[in-house]
Amino acid sequence: MKTPIRVAVTGAAGQIGYSLLFRIASGAMFGPDQPVILQLIEVPFEKALKALEGVAMELDDCAFPLLKGMVLTSDPKVGFKDANWALLVGAKPRGPGMERADLLKDNGKIFTAMGEIIDTVAADDARVAVVGNPANTNCMIAASKAKRLPPERFTAMVRLDQNRAQAQLAKKAGTDLTAVKDIYIYGNHSPSMFPAFAHATIGGRPAAEVIGDDAWLRDGFLSTVGKRGAAIIAARGLSSAASAANALVDHVRSLVTPGAVHSVAVKSNGAYGFDPAVWAGLPVRTTTPGSYEILTGYAMDDFAKSKLAATNRELVEERSFVAELIG
Ligand code: NDP
C-alpha cells in the first residue's frame, strides 16, 4: 500500500467542491492505488462549516477504500499543513455592480495569504492548482508570495476550456471525441483565451481541413468556447461546477502522468510572446510526476498572433490592478 498523499481543497463546501471531492476520494485524480487524506478548508462561517460537515458525512457514507482520513478546518495553517497538493477552488464571487479591478484586489488579498501559508506549512513537494477566478492572476499572486516553493509549482486551470474546445470540434466534425487531438489553450481563463485550432487534428488530419469552415473556426468556435460558462448559467441557472470539477481532475491527473501533453496556465517565461511574468495557458508536457516542460514549438499565424496578443494584454492589465500585492 502506498503512503497516502495529503490533498488540501479550499472552497470545499462549494458547488465545485461537491463534485470534486468524491472524484478525488474514488481515485480518479491520483490513480486507483493511491490513498489520499482530504484536508478540507472553508471560510469561518457557521453555514459554510456546517455544509462542510455534511459533505464529510457523505464522503464517509461512500466508504471509499482510498480515503484514509479527513481534516475539516477554517484555519488554512491547519488545512495546508504537509499538503502535497493544494487545490485552490474557493474565491470571492463578483458581487452586483462590482468592478473587475475590485474583484481582482479582493481575491488578491485571499491568494496572497494562501501563497504565504502554503509556502510555510505545505510539504516540500507541494504543488498548487488554482481554480478560483480570476484564476491566472490569483495563481500569479500566490506564487509571488512563495520563497521556498518555486513558481513552476503553481498552476492554474485552463483544462475546462481545452475540454470544451475538443468537444466542440468533435461535434462540428461529427466524429468521436477521441479523434480530436492537439487542441491547446493559450492565455487567460476568460473569454479572451485562445484555443489554437490550427494545430488540432481530427483523425490524424488537420482539423481545419476536416471541418472545411474557416469562418466558423475563427468566429463561432472561439465564441462558443469562450462564452460556454455563461451559456451554461443561462441554461441551468447554475454555474458549470461539475465540468469544472472534472477538468480539475484532468488537470492534476495529466500533471502526474509523465508524457501527457495538455493545457495548463503556468508562468509564461516569455513563451509565445506572453509577458514573462504572467501566468498564461500554454501547452505543456509532463516530465516527471508534478513537473512539466512548456512546449514552445508551435508556429502561430497572424490570426493566432493577434489572439495571443489580446489575451496577453488582458493578463498584463490584470497584473497592473494587483501590482501592489506582488513581490
Ligand atoms: P464554486 O464552487 O461554483 O466556484 C468556486 C470558484 O471556482 C469561483 O471563483 C468560480 O469562479 C471558479 N470557477 C472556475 N471555473 C468555473 C466554472 N466552470 N464553473 C463554476 N465556477 C468556476 O463556488 P461556490 O460559491 O459554490 O463555492 C465557493 C466556496 O468557496 C464557498 O464554499 C465559499 O465559502 C468558499 N470561499 C472561500 C474563500 C477563501 O478561500 N478564502 C473566499 C470566498 C469563498 P466564478 O465566480 O467566476 O464562476
Short mmCIF file of C-alpha atoms and ligand atoms in Angstrom, two decimals:
data_model
loop_
_atom_site.label_atom_id
_atom_site.label_comp_id
_atom_site.label_asym_id
_atom_site.label_seq_id
_atom_site.Cartn_x
_atom_site.Cartn_y
_atom_site.Cartn_z
CA MET A 1 0.00 0.00 0.00
CA LYS A 2 1.40 3.44 -0.98
CA THR A 3 1.70 6.21 1.62
CA PRO A 4 -1.39 8.46 1.48
CA ILE A 5 -0.92 11.86 -0.11
CA ARG A 6 -2.45 14.92 1.51
CA VAL A 7 -4.76 16.93 -0.71
CA ALA A 8 -5.91 20.31 0.59
CA VAL A 9 -9.02 21.82 -1.01
CA THR A 10 -10.34 25.35 -0.38
CA GLY A 11 -13.99 26.22 -1.03
CA ALA A 12 -14.59 22.58 -0.15
CA ALA A 13 -18.30 23.02 0.62
CA GLY A 14 -18.97 24.98 -2.57
CA GLN A 15 -20.51 23.75 -5.80
CA ILE A 16 -17.27 22.65 -7.43
CA GLY A 17 -16.13 21.09 -4.16
CA TYR A 18 -19.28 18.99 -4.08
CA SER A 19 -18.48 17.48 -7.48
CA LEU A 20 -14.74 17.29 -6.89
CA LEU A 21 -14.13 15.64 -3.52
CA PHE A 22 -15.86 12.38 -4.40
CA ARG A 23 -13.77 12.02 -7.55
CA ILE A 24 -10.54 12.56 -5.62
CA ALA A 25 -11.56 10.07 -2.95
CA SER A 26 -12.53 7.50 -5.59
CA GLY A 27 -9.04 7.54 -7.12
CA ALA A 28 -9.89 9.44 -10.31
CA MET A 29 -7.31 12.14 -9.66
CA PHE A 30 -4.27 10.27 -8.33
CA GLY A 31 -4.96 6.74 -9.53
CA PRO A 32 -6.68 3.62 -8.24
CA ASP A 33 -3.80 2.58 -5.94
CA GLN A 34 -3.03 5.97 -4.37
CA PRO A 35 -4.62 6.56 -0.94
CA VAL A 36 -5.48 10.16 -0.05
CA ILE A 37 -6.14 12.27 3.02
CA LEU A 38 -8.51 15.17 2.28
CA GLN A 39 -7.81 18.44 4.10
CA LEU A 40 -10.95 20.47 3.59
CA ILE A 41 -10.86 24.21 4.10
CA GLU A 42 -13.84 26.55 4.32
CA VAL A 43 -14.48 30.12 5.37
CA PRO A 44 -15.03 30.60 9.13
CA PHE A 45 -18.81 30.97 8.96
CA GLU A 46 -21.23 28.60 10.60
CA LYS A 47 -23.24 27.97 7.44
CA ALA A 48 -20.17 27.00 5.39
CA LEU A 49 -18.66 24.84 8.12
CA LYS A 50 -21.98 23.07 8.73
CA ALA A 51 -22.26 22.39 5.00
CA LEU A 52 -18.70 21.05 5.05
CA GLU A 53 -19.65 18.64 7.84
CA GLY A 54 -22.49 17.39 5.66
CA VAL A 55 -20.13 16.80 2.72
CA ALA A 56 -17.75 14.90 5.01
CA MET A 57 -20.65 12.73 6.22
CA GLU A 58 -21.42 11.84 2.60
CA LEU A 59 -17.77 11.05 1.94
CA ASP A 60 -17.88 8.69 4.95
CA ASP A 61 -21.02 7.11 3.52
CA CYS A 62 -19.30 6.35 0.22
CA ALA A 63 -16.87 4.02 2.05
CA PHE A 64 -14.09 4.89 -0.40
CA PRO A 65 -11.25 2.41 0.23
CA LEU A 66 -8.63 5.03 -0.78
CA LEU A 67 -9.86 7.74 1.62
CA LYS A 68 -7.60 7.40 4.66
CA GLY A 69 -8.66 10.48 6.59
CA MET A 70 -10.23 13.93 6.53
CA VAL A 71 -9.38 17.21 8.19
CA LEU A 72 -12.16 19.84 8.33
CA THR A 73 -10.99 23.32 9.17
CA SER A 74 -11.39 27.05 8.67
CA ASP A 75 -7.73 27.61 9.51
CA PRO A 76 -5.53 27.49 6.37
CA LYS A 77 -2.45 26.81 8.52
CA VAL A 78 -4.10 23.55 9.58
CA GLY A 79 -5.63 22.84 6.20
CA PHE A 80 -2.43 23.24 4.16
CA LYS A 81 -0.17 21.51 6.73
CA ASP A 82 2.04 18.98 4.95
CA ALA A 83 -0.20 19.11 1.87
CA ASN A 84 1.29 17.51 -1.24
CA TRP A 85 -1.35 19.15 -3.42
CA ALA A 86 -3.24 22.37 -2.68
CA LEU A 87 -6.36 22.81 -4.83
CA LEU A 88 -7.46 26.43 -4.51
CA VAL A 89 -11.11 26.37 -5.53
CA GLY A 90 -12.63 28.93 -3.14
CA ALA A 91 -12.67 32.56 -4.22
CA LYS A 92 -14.79 35.60 -3.62
CA PRO A 93 -17.52 35.80 -6.28
CA ARG A 94 -18.13 39.04 -8.15
CA GLY A 95 -20.95 40.90 -6.40
CA PRO A 96 -23.58 43.04 -8.16
CA GLY A 97 -22.03 46.15 -9.69
CA MET A 98 -18.53 45.10 -8.68
CA GLU A 99 -15.72 46.22 -10.99
CA ARG A 100 -13.23 43.64 -12.28
CA ALA A 101 -10.40 45.58 -10.65
CA ASP A 102 -12.15 45.32 -7.25
CA LEU A 103 -12.71 41.59 -7.69
CA LEU A 104 -9.04 41.18 -8.55
CA LYS A 105 -7.97 43.14 -5.50
CA ASP A 106 -10.32 41.31 -3.10
CA ASN A 107 -9.26 37.91 -4.37
CA GLY A 108 -5.67 39.10 -4.49
CA LYS A 109 -5.69 39.51 -0.73
CA ILE A 110 -7.05 35.98 -0.26
CA PHE A 111 -4.45 34.47 -2.59
CA THR A 112 -1.64 36.49 -1.01
CA ALA A 113 -2.44 34.83 2.31
CA MET A 114 -2.77 31.41 0.73
CA GLY A 115 0.57 31.69 -1.06
CA GLU A 116 2.33 32.65 2.15
CA ILE A 117 0.74 29.92 4.24
CA ILE A 118 1.22 27.16 1.67
CA ASP A 119 4.86 28.16 1.32
CA THR A 120 5.29 27.94 5.09
CA VAL A 121 3.41 24.78 6.05
CA ALA A 122 2.89 22.55 2.98
CA ALA A 123 5.06 19.55 2.11
CA ASP A 124 8.41 20.05 0.36
CA ASP A 125 7.00 18.55 -2.83
CA ALA A 126 3.80 20.67 -2.69
CA ARG A 127 2.04 21.52 -5.93
CA VAL A 128 -0.71 24.12 -6.26
CA ALA A 129 -3.63 24.21 -8.72
CA VAL A 130 -5.83 27.32 -8.79
CA VAL A 131 -9.45 27.24 -9.98
CA GLY A 132 -10.93 30.25 -8.12
CA ASN A 133 -11.32 33.15 -10.55
CA PRO A 134 -9.60 35.18 -11.89
CA ALA A 135 -7.52 32.00 -11.78
CA ASN A 136 -4.40 33.03 -13.73
CA THR A 137 -3.85 36.20 -11.74
CA ASN A 138 -4.76 34.60 -8.40
CA CYS A 139 -2.16 31.93 -9.14
CA MET A 140 0.48 34.54 -10.03
CA ILE A 141 -0.17 36.34 -6.73
CA ALA A 142 0.05 33.15 -4.64
CA ALA A 143 3.30 32.16 -6.41
CA SER A 144 4.78 35.61 -5.84
CA LYS A 145 4.50 35.06 -2.08
CA ALA A 146 6.38 31.78 -2.09
CA LYS A 147 10.04 31.77 -1.08
CA ARG A 148 10.53 28.02 -0.65
CA LEU A 149 8.33 26.64 -3.45
CA PRO A 150 9.44 27.61 -6.98
CA PRO A 151 6.96 29.36 -9.34
CA GLU A 152 6.59 26.32 -11.59
CA ARG A 153 4.82 24.51 -8.73
CA PHE A 154 1.92 26.97 -9.08
CA THR A 155 -0.50 26.22 -11.92
CA ALA A 156 -3.98 27.47 -12.83
CA MET A 157 -6.69 25.61 -14.66
CA VAL A 158 -7.48 26.14 -18.32
CA ARG A 159 -8.33 22.49 -18.87
CA LEU A 160 -12.06 23.13 -18.90
CA ASP A 161 -11.50 25.36 -21.94
CA GLN A 162 -9.45 22.61 -23.60
CA ASN A 163 -12.13 20.01 -22.92
CA ARG A 164 -14.82 22.36 -24.23
CA ALA A 165 -12.82 23.06 -27.39
CA GLN A 166 -12.23 19.36 -28.01
CA ALA A 167 -15.93 18.60 -27.61
CA GLN A 168 -16.99 21.42 -29.95
CA LEU A 169 -14.55 20.34 -32.68
CA ALA A 170 -15.79 16.74 -32.45
CA LYS A 171 -19.42 17.88 -32.66
CA LYS A 172 -18.79 20.07 -35.68
CA ALA A 173 -16.84 17.33 -37.48
CA GLY A 174 -19.37 14.66 -36.49
CA THR A 175 -16.59 12.45 -35.14
CA ASP A 176 -15.88 10.69 -31.91
CA LEU A 177 -14.32 12.99 -29.32
CA THR A 178 -11.20 10.82 -29.07
CA ALA A 179 -10.35 11.51 -32.72
CA VAL A 180 -9.66 15.17 -31.83
CA LYS A 181 -6.07 15.78 -30.75
CA ASP A 182 -3.64 18.63 -30.12
CA ILE A 183 -6.09 21.38 -29.22
CA TYR A 184 -4.44 23.56 -26.56
CA ILE A 185 -5.48 26.73 -24.77
CA TYR A 186 -3.35 29.87 -24.67
CA GLY A 187 -3.72 32.82 -22.33
CA ASN A 188 -6.27 33.79 -19.73
CA HIS A 189 -9.11 31.65 -18.37
CA SER A 190 -11.62 34.18 -19.66
CA PRO A 191 -13.43 34.76 -22.94
CA SER A 192 -10.11 36.10 -24.31
CA MET A 193 -8.42 32.67 -24.12
CA PHE A 194 -7.34 31.23 -27.46
CA PRO A 195 -7.83 27.57 -28.48
CA ALA A 196 -5.20 27.30 -31.23
CA PHE A 197 -7.22 25.29 -33.74
CA ALA A 198 -4.55 25.44 -36.48
CA HIS A 199 -2.59 22.69 -34.68
CA ALA A 200 -5.57 20.49 -33.90
CA THR A 201 -6.06 17.27 -35.79
CA ILE A 202 -9.13 15.12 -36.29
CA GLY A 203 -8.48 11.51 -37.17
CA GLY A 204 -4.86 12.44 -37.94
CA ARG A 205 -5.74 15.22 -40.45
CA PRO A 206 -5.66 18.97 -39.82
CA ALA A 207 -8.91 19.99 -38.08
CA ALA A 208 -9.37 22.95 -40.45
CA GLU A 209 -9.27 20.58 -43.46
CA VAL A 210 -11.75 18.14 -41.89
CA ILE A 211 -14.15 20.89 -40.81
CA GLY A 212 -13.75 22.95 -44.00
CA ASP A 213 -15.31 26.07 -42.46
CA ASP A 214 -12.66 28.64 -41.59
CA ALA A 215 -15.23 31.31 -40.76
CA TRP A 216 -16.74 29.03 -38.10
CA LEU A 217 -13.31 28.21 -36.64
CA ARG A 218 -12.35 31.88 -36.35
CA ASP A 219 -15.67 33.10 -35.02
CA GLY A 220 -18.37 30.63 -33.89
CA PHE A 221 -15.89 28.14 -32.43
CA LEU A 222 -13.94 30.74 -30.45
CA SER A 223 -17.02 32.47 -29.10
CA THR A 224 -18.79 29.19 -28.22
CA VAL A 225 -15.79 28.01 -26.22
CA GLY A 226 -15.10 31.43 -24.70
CA LYS A 227 -18.68 32.01 -23.59
CA ARG A 228 -19.57 28.45 -22.67
CA GLY A 229 -19.68 29.15 -18.91
CA ALA A 230 -22.21 31.96 -19.42
CA ALA A 231 -24.30 29.75 -21.74
CA ILE A 232 -24.48 27.04 -19.07
CA ILE A 233 -25.53 29.55 -16.42
CA ALA A 234 -28.23 30.83 -18.79
CA ALA A 235 -29.47 27.28 -19.45
CA ARG A 236 -29.43 25.71 -15.99
CA GLY A 237 -29.50 28.76 -13.73
CA LEU A 238 -26.36 27.50 -12.03
CA SER A 239 -22.69 27.54 -12.99
CA SER A 240 -20.81 24.74 -14.70
CA ALA A 241 -19.49 23.29 -11.48
CA ALA A 242 -19.47 19.60 -12.44
CA SER A 243 -17.47 20.12 -15.63
CA ALA A 244 -15.11 22.47 -13.77
CA ALA A 245 -14.51 19.79 -11.14
CA ASN A 246 -13.98 17.20 -13.87
CA ALA A 247 -11.47 19.48 -15.57
CA LEU A 248 -9.53 19.85 -12.33
CA VAL A 249 -9.38 16.06 -12.07
CA ASP A 250 -7.97 16.02 -15.63
CA HIS A 251 -5.57 18.91 -14.87
CA VAL A 252 -3.96 17.13 -11.93
CA ARG A 253 -4.17 13.63 -13.45
CA SER A 254 -2.29 14.85 -16.54
CA LEU A 255 0.26 16.66 -14.36
CA VAL A 256 1.09 13.44 -12.51
CA THR A 257 1.25 11.35 -15.70
CA PRO A 258 4.66 11.57 -17.44
CA GLY A 259 4.32 12.09 -21.18
CA ALA A 260 0.88 13.72 -21.01
CA VAL A 261 0.57 16.82 -23.23
CA HIS A 262 -2.13 19.21 -22.05
CA SER A 263 -3.04 22.87 -21.43
CA VAL A 264 -2.07 24.43 -18.10
CA ALA A 265 -1.72 28.06 -17.03
CA VAL A 266 1.89 28.41 -15.90
CA LYS A 267 4.44 31.21 -15.56
CA SER A 268 4.92 32.03 -19.22
CA ASN A 269 8.64 32.92 -19.09
CA GLY A 270 8.02 34.76 -22.36
CA ALA A 271 6.76 31.75 -24.36
CA TYR A 272 4.76 32.73 -27.48
CA GLY A 273 5.36 36.42 -26.73
CA PHE A 274 3.50 36.42 -23.40
CA ASP A 275 4.75 38.80 -20.76
CA PRO A 276 7.32 36.65 -18.90
CA ALA A 277 5.76 37.46 -15.51
CA VAL A 278 2.15 36.45 -16.20
CA TRP A 279 0.56 33.03 -15.82
CA ALA A 280 -0.74 32.05 -19.26
CA GLY A 281 -2.43 28.93 -20.58
CA LEU A 282 0.18 27.04 -22.59
CA PRO A 283 0.74 23.52 -23.90
CA VAL A 284 2.99 21.54 -21.56
CA ARG A 285 4.40 18.02 -21.47
CA THR A 286 4.56 16.33 -18.09
CA THR A 287 8.12 15.14 -17.49
CA THR A 288 8.09 13.55 -14.03
CA PRO A 289 5.01 13.44 -11.75
CA GLY A 290 4.12 17.07 -10.93
CA SER A 291 6.74 18.60 -13.25
CA TYR A 292 6.46 19.70 -16.87
CA GLU A 293 8.12 21.50 -19.76
CA ILE A 294 6.43 24.21 -21.82
CA LEU A 295 6.12 23.21 -25.47
CA THR A 296 7.31 26.22 -27.42
CA GLY A 297 7.49 24.82 -30.97
CA TYR A 298 4.01 25.52 -32.32
CA ALA A 299 4.08 28.04 -35.20
CA MET A 300 1.48 30.82 -34.98
CA ASP A 301 -0.03 32.60 -37.99
CA ASP A 302 -1.08 36.26 -37.95
CA PHE A 303 -4.61 35.47 -36.76
CA ALA A 304 -3.26 33.41 -33.85
CA LYS A 305 -0.67 36.07 -33.04
CA SER A 306 -3.37 38.74 -32.75
CA LYS A 307 -5.40 36.50 -30.40
CA LEU A 308 -2.33 35.77 -28.27
CA ALA A 309 -1.56 39.49 -28.09
CA ALA A 310 -5.14 40.27 -26.96
CA THR A 311 -5.23 37.68 -24.18
CA ASN A 312 -1.72 38.73 -23.10
CA ARG A 313 -2.92 42.36 -22.86
CA GLU A 314 -5.73 41.27 -20.55
CA LEU A 315 -3.30 39.35 -18.32
CA VAL A 316 -0.94 42.32 -18.17
CA GLU A 317 -3.84 44.58 -17.27
CA GLU A 318 -4.97 42.20 -14.51
CA ARG A 319 -1.42 42.22 -13.20
CA SER A 320 -1.40 46.02 -13.13
CA PHE A 321 -4.56 46.02 -10.96
CA VAL A 322 -2.81 43.96 -8.28
CA ALA A 323 0.74 45.27 -8.73
CA GLU A 324 0.99 46.34 -5.09
CA LEU A 325 0.25 42.77 -3.91
CA ILE A 326 3.01 41.10 -5.89
CA GLY A 327 6.54 40.70 -4.67
P1 NDP B 1 -17.96 27.37 -6.98
O1 NDP B 1 -17.50 26.17 -6.24
O2 NDP B 1 -19.01 27.20 -8.04
O3 NDP B 1 -16.72 28.12 -7.66
C1 NDP B 1 -15.52 28.37 -6.97
C2 NDP B 1 -14.59 29.19 -7.81
O4 NDP B 1 -14.26 28.49 -8.99
C3 NDP B 1 -15.15 30.53 -8.26
O5 NDP B 1 -14.12 31.50 -8.15
C4 NDP B 1 -15.51 30.29 -9.70
O6 NDP B 1 -15.36 31.46 -10.48
C5 NDP B 1 -14.41 29.35 -10.10
N1 NDP B 1 -14.67 28.65 -11.34
C6 NDP B 1 -13.74 28.41 -12.27
N2 NDP B 1 -14.27 27.78 -13.31
C7 NDP B 1 -15.55 27.60 -13.06
C8 NDP B 1 -16.62 27.02 -13.78
N3 NDP B 1 -16.50 26.50 -14.97
N4 NDP B 1 -17.82 26.99 -13.20
C9 NDP B 1 -18.01 27.50 -11.99
N5 NDP B 1 -17.02 28.08 -11.27
C10 NDP B 1 -15.82 28.15 -11.81
O7 NDP B 1 -18.43 28.49 -5.98
P2 NDP B 1 -19.33 28.40 -4.68
O8 NDP B 1 -19.72 29.79 -4.39
O9 NDP B 1 -20.33 27.31 -4.75
O10 NDP B 1 -18.28 27.92 -3.62
C11 NDP B 1 -17.16 28.65 -3.28
C12 NDP B 1 -16.73 28.24 -1.91
O11 NDP B 1 -15.56 28.97 -1.62
C13 NDP B 1 -17.78 28.56 -0.86
O12 NDP B 1 -18.00 27.40 -0.10
C14 NDP B 1 -17.15 29.67 -0.04
O13 NDP B 1 -17.42 29.55 1.32
C15 NDP B 1 -15.68 29.47 -0.32
N6 NDP B 1 -14.91 30.71 -0.31
C16 NDP B 1 -13.63 30.62 0.09
C17 NDP B 1 -12.84 31.73 0.18
C18 NDP B 1 -11.46 31.55 0.65
O14 NDP B 1 -10.88 30.53 0.38
N7 NDP B 1 -10.91 32.49 1.37
C19 NDP B 1 -13.34 33.06 -0.17
C20 NDP B 1 -14.69 33.07 -0.62
C21 NDP B 1 -15.43 31.89 -0.71
P3 NDP B 1 -16.61 32.37 -10.91
O15 NDP B 1 -17.10 33.03 -9.66
O16 NDP B 1 -16.01 33.32 -11.89
O17 NDP B 1 -17.62 31.46 -11.51
#
